[in-house]
Tab-separated table of C-alpha atoms in Angstrom:
chain	number	residue	atom	x	y	z
A	1	UNK	CA	-35.133	-14.165	72.367
A	2	UNK	CA	-32.477	-15.647	70.025
A	3	UNK	CA	-34.081	-14.161	66.934
A	4	UNK	CA	-34.412	-10.762	68.632
A	5	UNK	CA	-30.701	-10.723	69.528
A	6	UNK	CA	-29.749	-12.090	66.106
A	7	UNK	CA	-31.583	-9.272	64.389
A	8	UNK	CA	-29.836	-6.578	66.450
A	9	UNK	CA	-26.391	-8.126	66.024
A	10	UNK	CA	-27.017	-8.408	62.277
A	11	UNK	CA	-27.886	-4.717	62.036
A	12	UNK	CA	-24.879	-3.657	64.124
A	13	UNK	CA	-22.540	-5.826	62.094
A	14	UNK	CA	-23.847	-4.245	58.862
A	15	UNK	CA	-23.213	-0.789	60.338
A	16	UNK	CA	-19.624	-1.677	61.287
A	17	UNK	CA	-18.989	-3.334	57.934
A	18	UNK	CA	-20.315	-0.201	56.167
A	19	UNK	CA	-18.056	2.063	58.182
A	20	UNK	CA	-15.034	-0.195	57.483
A	21	UNK	CA	-15.941	-0.216	53.748
A	22	UNK	CA	-16.309	3.544	53.548
A	23	UNK	CA	-13.138	4.178	55.563
A	24	UNK	CA	-11.037	1.513	53.915
A	25	UNK	CA	-8.751	3.960	52.084
A	26	UNK	CA	-8.266	6.136	55.174
A	27	UNK	CA	-7.420	3.078	57.339
A	28	UNK	CA	-4.993	1.869	54.679
A	29	UNK	CA	-3.178	5.194	54.596
A	30	UNK	CA	-2.993	5.374	58.396
A	31	UNK	CA	-2.085	1.788	59.408
A	32	UNK	CA	-1.488	-0.438	56.396
A	33	UNK	CA	0.549	1.644	54.009
A	34	UNK	CA	1.926	-1.369	52.063
A	35	UNK	CA	-1.475	-3.031	51.757
A	36	UNK	CA	-3.864	-2.409	48.854
A	37	UNK	CA	-7.207	-0.902	49.793
A	38	UNK	CA	-9.022	-3.856	48.240
A	39	UNK	CA	-7.769	-6.073	51.031
A	40	UNK	CA	-9.476	-3.978	53.708
A	41	UNK	CA	-12.640	-3.827	51.571
A	42	UNK	CA	-12.725	-7.633	51.586
A	43	UNK	CA	-12.135	-7.582	55.343
A	44	UNK	CA	-15.067	-5.227	55.724
A	45	UNK	CA	-17.435	-7.739	54.039
A	46	UNK	CA	-16.086	-10.511	56.271
A	47	UNK	CA	-17.254	-8.700	59.407
A	48	UNK	CA	-20.937	-9.693	58.982
A	49	UNK	CA	-20.773	-13.507	58.731
A	50	UNK	CA	-17.844	-13.714	61.152
A	51	UNK	CA	-19.725	-11.751	63.848
A	52	UNK	CA	-22.890	-13.803	63.404
A	53	UNK	CA	-20.869	-17.004	63.650
A	54	UNK	CA	-19.393	-15.865	66.997
A	55	UNK	CA	-22.902	-14.937	68.208
A	56	UNK	CA	-24.054	-18.492	67.565
A	57	UNK	CA	-20.986	-19.737	69.404
A	58	UNK	CA	-22.123	-17.864	72.465
A	59	UNK	CA	-25.596	-19.392	72.097
A	60	UNK	CA	-23.927	-22.841	72.160
A	61	UNK	CA	-22.151	-21.830	75.397
A	62	UNK	CA	-25.516	-20.827	76.932
A	63	UNK	CA	-26.989	-24.167	75.841
A	64	UNK	CA	-24.124	-25.994	77.583
A	65	UNK	CA	-22.723	-27.397	74.289
A	66	UNK	CA	-19.015	-26.734	74.969
A	67	UNK	CA	-17.719	-28.664	71.941
A	68	UNK	CA	-19.854	-26.717	69.489
A	69	UNK	CA	-18.893	-23.452	71.257
A	70	UNK	CA	-15.203	-24.306	70.872
A	71	UNK	CA	-15.537	-25.301	67.220
A	72	UNK	CA	-17.196	-22.003	66.251
A	73	UNK	CA	-14.229	-19.834	67.142
A	74	UNK	CA	-11.483	-17.867	65.392
A	75	UNK	CA	-8.955	-20.622	65.748
A	76	UNK	CA	-11.073	-23.216	63.893
A	77	UNK	CA	-11.551	-20.945	60.922
A	78	UNK	CA	-7.892	-19.967	60.835
A	79	UNK	CA	-6.793	-23.638	60.933
A	80	UNK	CA	-9.103	-24.462	58.047
A	81	UNK	CA	-7.810	-21.457	56.027
A	82	UNK	CA	-4.220	-22.429	56.848
A	83	UNK	CA	-4.760	-26.039	55.687
A	84	UNK	CA	-6.451	-24.940	52.463
A	85	UNK	CA	-3.718	-22.438	51.648
A	86	UNK	CA	-1.043	-25.013	52.332
A	87	UNK	CA	-2.313	-27.067	49.395
A	88	UNK	CA	-2.803	-24.176	46.967
A	89	UNK	CA	-0.051	-24.000	44.342
A	90	UNK	CA	0.636	-20.257	44.364
A	91	UNK	CA	2.619	-18.828	41.428
A	92	UNK	CA	5.986	-17.177	42.258
A	93	UNK	CA	4.627	-13.713	41.454
A	94	UNK	CA	1.775	-14.127	44.020
A	95	UNK	CA	2.200	-11.252	46.497
A	96	UNK	CA	1.565	-11.192	50.220
A	97	UNK	CA	-1.338	-8.793	49.613
A	98	UNK	CA	-2.898	-11.282	47.181
A	99	UNK	CA	-2.457	-14.056	49.767
A	100	UNK	CA	-4.134	-11.898	52.412
A	101	UNK	CA	-7.102	-11.195	50.149
A	102	UNK	CA	-7.435	-14.917	49.327
A	103	UNK	CA	-7.431	-15.644	53.076
A	104	UNK	CA	-10.122	-13.071	53.676
A	105	UNK	CA	-12.269	-14.476	50.907
A	106	UNK	CA	-11.941	-17.893	52.534
A	107	UNK	CA	-12.812	-16.327	55.907
A	108	UNK	CA	-15.929	-14.773	54.366
A	109	UNK	CA	-17.039	-18.032	52.815
A	110	UNK	CA	-16.197	-20.389	55.681
A	111	UNK	CA	-17.627	-18.200	58.455
A	112	UNK	CA	-20.758	-17.734	56.326
A	113	UNK	CA	-21.173	-21.519	56.015
A	114	UNK	CA	-20.551	-21.954	59.775
A	115	UNK	CA	-23.189	-19.308	60.550
A	116	UNK	CA	-25.786	-20.937	58.220
A	117	UNK	CA	-25.204	-24.361	59.653
A	118	UNK	CA	-25.318	-23.261	63.285
A	119	UNK	CA	-28.400	-21.091	62.805
A	120	UNK	CA	-30.294	-24.018	61.243
A	121	UNK	CA	-29.136	-26.224	64.139
A	122	UNK	CA	-30.189	-23.713	66.832
A	123	UNK	CA	-33.616	-23.058	65.238
A	124	UNK	CA	-34.259	-26.775	65.011
A	125	UNK	CA	-33.401	-27.080	68.720
A	126	UNK	CA	-35.815	-24.258	69.485
A	127	UNK	CA	-38.763	-25.863	67.661
A	128	UNK	CA	-41.686	-26.467	70.001
A	129	UNK	CA	-40.199	-24.357	72.784
A	130	UNK	CA	-42.323	-21.531	74.084
A	131	UNK	CA	-40.782	-18.075	73.683
A	132	UNK	CA	-39.925	-16.359	76.969
A	133	UNK	CA	-38.861	-12.987	75.633
A	134	UNK	CA	-41.547	-11.041	77.511
A	135	UNK	CA	-40.133	-9.517	80.621
A	136	UNK	CA	-36.567	-10.302	79.486
A	137	UNK	CA	-36.097	-7.541	76.902
A	138	UNK	CA	-35.394	-4.817	79.380
A	139	UNK	CA	-33.255	-7.050	81.573
A	140	UNK	CA	-31.349	-8.482	78.647
A	141	UNK	CA	-30.126	-5.135	77.463
A	142	UNK	CA	-29.625	-3.713	80.965
A	143	UNK	CA	-27.372	-6.622	81.821
A	144	UNK	CA	-25.886	-7.139	78.388
A	145	UNK	CA	-24.855	-3.559	77.613
A	146	UNK	CA	-22.065	-3.422	80.236
A	147	UNK	CA	-20.745	-6.767	78.999
A	148	UNK	CA	-20.877	-5.528	75.408
A	149	UNK	CA	-18.869	-2.485	76.399
A	150	UNK	CA	-16.348	-4.655	78.284
A	151	UNK	CA	-15.899	-6.921	75.292
A	152	UNK	CA	-15.494	-3.979	72.967
A	153	UNK	CA	-12.892	-2.424	75.266
A	154	UNK	CA	-11.015	-5.716	75.449
A	155	UNK	CA	-10.856	-5.603	71.629
A	156	UNK	CA	-9.401	-2.075	71.884
A	157	UNK	CA	-6.765	-3.307	74.315
A	158	UNK	CA	-5.947	-6.288	72.109
A	159	UNK	CA	-5.372	-4.252	68.939
A	160	UNK	CA	-4.317	-0.780	69.977
A	161	UNK	CA	-0.613	-1.791	70.153
A	162	UNK	CA	-0.733	-3.370	66.660
A	163	UNK	CA	-2.532	-0.412	65.092
A	164	UNK	CA	-0.170	2.121	66.602
A	165	UNK	CA	2.835	0.092	65.581
A	166	UNK	CA	1.345	0.030	62.066
A	167	UNK	CA	1.254	3.818	62.113
A	168	UNK	CA	4.877	4.286	63.206
A	169	UNK	CA	6.720	1.263	61.820
A	170	UNK	CA	6.976	-0.799	58.609
A	171	UNK	CA	4.505	-3.679	58.259
A	172	UNK	CA	7.329	-6.252	58.528
A	173	UNK	CA	8.138	-5.174	62.088
A	174	UNK	CA	4.420	-5.175	62.984
A	175	UNK	CA	4.139	-8.736	61.621
A	176	UNK	CA	6.989	-9.940	63.837
A	177	UNK	CA	5.337	-8.387	66.873
A	178	UNK	CA	2.064	-10.151	66.066
A	179	UNK	CA	3.912	-13.475	65.688
A	180	UNK	CA	5.420	-12.984	69.161
A	181	UNK	CA	2.018	-12.007	70.548
A	182	UNK	CA	0.373	-15.113	69.100
A	183	UNK	CA	3.100	-17.363	70.531
A	184	UNK	CA	2.558	-16.144	74.106
A	185	UNK	CA	-1.212	-16.577	73.872
A	186	UNK	CA	-0.467	-20.294	74.069
A	187	UNK	CA	-0.079	-19.716	77.783
A	188	UNK	CA	-3.772	-18.884	78.189
A	189	UNK	CA	-4.999	-21.410	75.657
A	190	UNK	CA	-6.276	-23.763	78.325
A	191	UNK	CA	-7.802	-20.884	80.270
A	192	UNK	CA	-9.964	-20.060	77.244
A	193	UNK	CA	-11.289	-23.664	77.291
A	194	UNK	CA	-11.831	-23.472	81.034
A	195	UNK	CA	-13.839	-20.208	80.730
A	196	UNK	CA	-16.142	-21.911	78.279
A	197	UNK	CA	-17.190	-24.367	80.959
A	198	UNK	CA	-16.826	-22.134	84.020
A	199	UNK	CA	-18.942	-19.079	82.965
A	200	UNK	CA	-22.354	-20.882	83.267
A	201	UNK	CA	-21.198	-22.580	86.510
A	202	UNK	CA	-20.286	-19.204	88.076
A	203	UNK	CA	-23.757	-17.880	87.309
A	204	UNK	CA	-25.340	-20.927	88.967
A	205	UNK	CA	-23.059	-20.551	92.082
A	206	UNK	CA	-23.493	-16.814	92.634
A	207	UNK	CA	-25.293	-17.342	95.949
A	208	UNK	CA	-23.384	-20.482	97.016
A	209	UNK	CA	-20.174	-19.160	98.413
A	210	UNK	CA	-18.675	-22.480	99.552
A	211	UNK	CA	-19.133	-24.020	96.102
A	212	UNK	CA	-17.755	-20.937	94.494
A	213	UNK	CA	-14.639	-21.349	96.695
A	214	UNK	CA	-14.295	-25.005	95.576
A	215	UNK	CA	-14.568	-24.058	91.924
A	216	UNK	CA	-12.071	-21.226	92.320
A	217	UNK	CA	-9.648	-23.683	93.903
A	218	UNK	CA	-9.964	-26.125	91.019
A	219	UNK	CA	-9.621	-23.478	88.363
A	220	UNK	CA	-6.464	-22.120	90.137
A	221	UNK	CA	-4.909	-25.559	90.180
A	222	UNK	CA	-5.679	-26.241	86.505
A	223	UNK	CA	-4.209	-22.863	85.523
A	224	UNK	CA	-1.076	-23.637	87.494
A	225	UNK	CA	-0.609	-27.075	85.912
A	226	UNK	CA	-1.275	-25.884	82.380
A	227	UNK	CA	-0.134	-22.263	82.139
A	228	UNK	CA	3.058	-22.699	84.203
A	229	UNK	CA	4.744	-25.336	81.970
A	230	UNK	CA	3.764	-23.552	78.759
A	231	UNK	CA	5.190	-20.301	80.150
A	232	UNK	CA	8.500	-22.029	80.854
A	233	UNK	CA	8.578	-23.593	77.379
A	234	UNK	CA	7.924	-20.204	75.788
A	235	UNK	CA	10.573	-18.623	78.023
A	236	UNK	CA	13.381	-21.090	77.411
A	237	UNK	CA	12.626	-21.884	73.721
A	238	UNK	CA	11.504	-18.380	72.771
A	239	UNK	CA	14.082	-17.619	70.023
A	240	UNK	CA	13.484	-21.040	68.427
A	241	UNK	CA	9.714	-20.628	68.462
A	242	UNK	CA	10.048	-17.162	66.855
A	243	UNK	CA	12.431	-18.498	64.183
A	244	UNK	CA	9.938	-21.193	63.135
A	245	UNK	CA	7.857	-18.438	61.512
A	246	UNK	CA	10.748	-17.242	59.380
A	247	UNK	CA	11.938	-14.346	61.509
A	248	UNK	CA	15.533	-13.638	60.486
A	249	UNK	CA	16.691	-12.227	63.828
A	250	UNK	CA	14.584	-13.805	66.636
A	251	UNK	CA	16.895	-12.551	69.395
A	252	UNK	CA	15.721	-8.963	68.734
A	253	UNK	CA	12.088	-10.019	69.330
A	254	UNK	CA	12.879	-12.209	72.363
A	255	UNK	CA	12.623	-9.353	74.958
A	256	UNK	CA	9.143	-8.553	73.619
A	257	UNK	CA	8.227	-12.221	74.074
A	258	UNK	CA	9.389	-12.277	77.713
A	259	UNK	CA	7.349	-9.230	78.619
A	260	UNK	CA	4.209	-10.345	76.829
A	261	UNK	CA	4.602	-13.872	78.374
A	262	UNK	CA	4.642	-12.349	81.871
A	263	UNK	CA	1.350	-10.541	81.093
A	264	UNK	CA	-0.283	-13.747	79.765
A	265	UNK	CA	0.926	-15.688	82.860
A	266	UNK	CA	-0.664	-13.091	85.124
A	267	UNK	CA	-3.823	-13.362	83.112
A	268	UNK	CA	-3.870	-17.153	83.493
A	269	UNK	CA	-3.089	-17.123	87.201
A	270	UNK	CA	-5.692	-14.495	87.949
A	271	UNK	CA	-8.349	-17.025	86.886
A	272	UNK	CA	-11.811	-16.227	85.564
A	273	UNK	CA	-11.993	-12.956	87.508
A	274	UNK	CA	-13.872	-11.024	84.746
A	275	UNK	CA	-16.303	-13.923	84.309
A	276	UNK	CA	-16.976	-13.942	88.030
A	277	UNK	CA	-17.781	-10.234	88.041
A	278	UNK	CA	-19.940	-10.493	84.939
A	279	UNK	CA	-21.840	-13.613	86.018
A	280	UNK	CA	-22.568	-12.536	89.597
A	281	UNK	CA	-24.196	-9.146	89.093
A	282	UNK	CA	-21.125	-6.938	89.054
A	283	UNK	CA	-20.927	-6.454	85.286
A	284	UNK	CA	-20.734	-2.651	85.780
A	285	UNK	CA	-17.582	-3.089	87.864
A	286	UNK	CA	-16.127	-5.214	85.104
A	287	UNK	CA	-17.079	-2.550	82.545
A	288	UNK	CA	-15.448	0.232	84.588
A	289	UNK	CA	-12.299	-1.848	85.048
A	290	UNK	CA	-11.979	-2.380	81.270
A	291	UNK	CA	-12.734	1.267	80.566
A	292	UNK	CA	-9.919	2.524	82.775
A	293	UNK	CA	-7.604	-0.207	81.412
A	294	UNK	CA	-8.370	0.687	77.768
A	295	UNK	CA	-7.681	4.409	78.327
A	296	UNK	CA	-4.419	3.649	80.139
A	297	UNK	CA	-3.418	1.146	77.449
A	298	UNK	CA	-3.905	3.697	74.657
A	299	UNK	CA	-1.982	6.399	76.589
A	300	UNK	CA	0.894	4.062	77.367
A	301	UNK	CA	1.102	2.899	73.758
A	302	UNK	CA	1.156	6.546	72.567
A	303	UNK	CA	3.968	7.322	74.974
A	304	UNK	CA	6.071	4.170	74.590
A	305	UNK	CA	5.805	3.154	70.905
A	306	UNK	CA	7.362	6.290	69.310
A	307	UNK	CA	10.415	5.959	71.632
A	308	UNK	CA	10.876	2.175	71.979
A	309	UNK	CA	8.885	0.589	69.108
A	310	UNK	CA	7.669	-2.966	69.662
A	311	UNK	CA	9.384	-3.119	73.069
A	312	UNK	CA	7.347	-0.151	74.161
A	313	UNK	CA	4.142	-1.845	72.906
A	314	UNK	CA	5.038	-4.943	74.902
A	315	UNK	CA	5.590	-2.892	78.041
A	316	UNK	CA	2.286	-1.060	77.615
A	317	UNK	CA	0.324	-4.237	76.892
A	318	UNK	CA	1.849	-6.196	79.752
A	319	UNK	CA	1.446	-3.373	82.253
A	320	UNK	CA	-2.232	-2.915	81.510
A	321	UNK	CA	-2.937	-6.653	81.402
A	322	UNK	CA	-1.314	-7.134	84.839
A	323	UNK	CA	-3.146	-4.043	86.126
A	324	UNK	CA	-6.624	-5.105	85.064
A	325	UNK	CA	-6.202	-8.675	86.360
A	326	UNK	CA	-4.908	-7.553	89.713
A	327	UNK	CA	-7.677	-4.977	90.082
A	328	UNK	CA	-10.423	-7.411	88.982
A	329	UNK	CA	-9.059	-10.073	91.377
A	330	UNK	CA	-9.244	-7.506	94.171
A	331	UNK	CA	-12.909	-6.745	93.305
A	332	UNK	CA	-13.711	-10.471	93.302
A	333	UNK	CA	-12.125	-10.790	96.735
A	334	UNK	CA	-14.050	-7.688	97.944
A	335	UNK	CA	-17.423	-8.914	96.746
A	336	UNK	CA	-17.099	-12.701	97.237
A	337	UNK	CA	-14.087	-13.344	99.395
A	338	UNK	CA	-12.757	-15.588	96.689
A	339	UNK	CA	-9.105	-15.709	95.571
A	340	UNK	CA	-8.551	-17.778	92.459
A	341	UNK	CA	-4.822	-17.477	92.361
A	342	UNK	CA	-2.596	-20.609	92.779
A	343	UNK	CA	-1.262	-21.100	96.352
A	344	UNK	CA	-3.626	-18.426	97.781
A	345	UNK	CA	-7.070	-19.938	97.395
A	346	UNK	CA	-6.489	-22.534	100.056
A	347	UNK	CA	-5.203	-19.919	102.535
A	348	UNK	CA	-8.431	-17.869	102.137
A	349	UNK	CA	-10.646	-20.934	102.502
A	350	UNK	CA	-8.846	-22.010	105.702
A	351	UNK	CA	-9.353	-18.526	107.178
A	352	UNK	CA	-13.046	-18.864	106.489
A	353	UNK	CA	-13.228	-22.227	108.213
């Protein structure tokens, strides 16, 4: 089963890398006017090992190896690249484009090494195990296709604001917006770790409503205790956090931070609603939710960014993020009677009893 999926993902990643390679000059002219085409060419080659590394990360999650899953993520690679670059004595004439290309070469090499190591590890673990692919092929792609579409649409939502800002504004302004966006994602950092553990548990509890209630309650409390304080820190120390990254006028970007932080807080408080839908047989509802959200996100960005710039992008991103979380939470309540929002989970459970 693993080798079958690996082969398909490998072929798909080659296709996407080829498209990115062929369209590098067009993408540069549209969204990255100040960036040499060679940088996007390097990025195109990085797609293949990076995608395969993330596939192996998902295999580790299915195997219940949360630590290995967490290590094989974007953040780990970026930290390694950051540490390596911090000790490289760049000459004064070294441009930002050259630094970006160096980072992408490192991404290509490090993700390739991670992929090779994890593949060897997984294959060694599979030795002696009897293949169970027969009978699963049809089910695998029937169940997996809606989830693939949902993940792809989430990627559209995550990057549509940045790409459209790149079309309308100088790259410096887009860079400041991405800094702000990355700061507010700290609010959902713990939720990401929780989802790693929770997803397999949800699948096991799909027919055990009482235990699903219990898990929803615990997740809601953990989200409250972790996301709440981080949200307040980001809110009160926003200008300082933005200035750490060398932004000259952080007060201009602070309103964007407030809006984006509200969206991330909603995302954290809604709990693992998309995971619950995907892991309990309602993956098509999750797909439809993300499809509507992606379309609305693109439309709102097209309407807001030309008039309001990064502030418009923040409004569009926050509105759609709140919208999809509220709608997905309503679907979870409809199908399972579970509310995973702080302060409300207990009320629903008491009503049941």
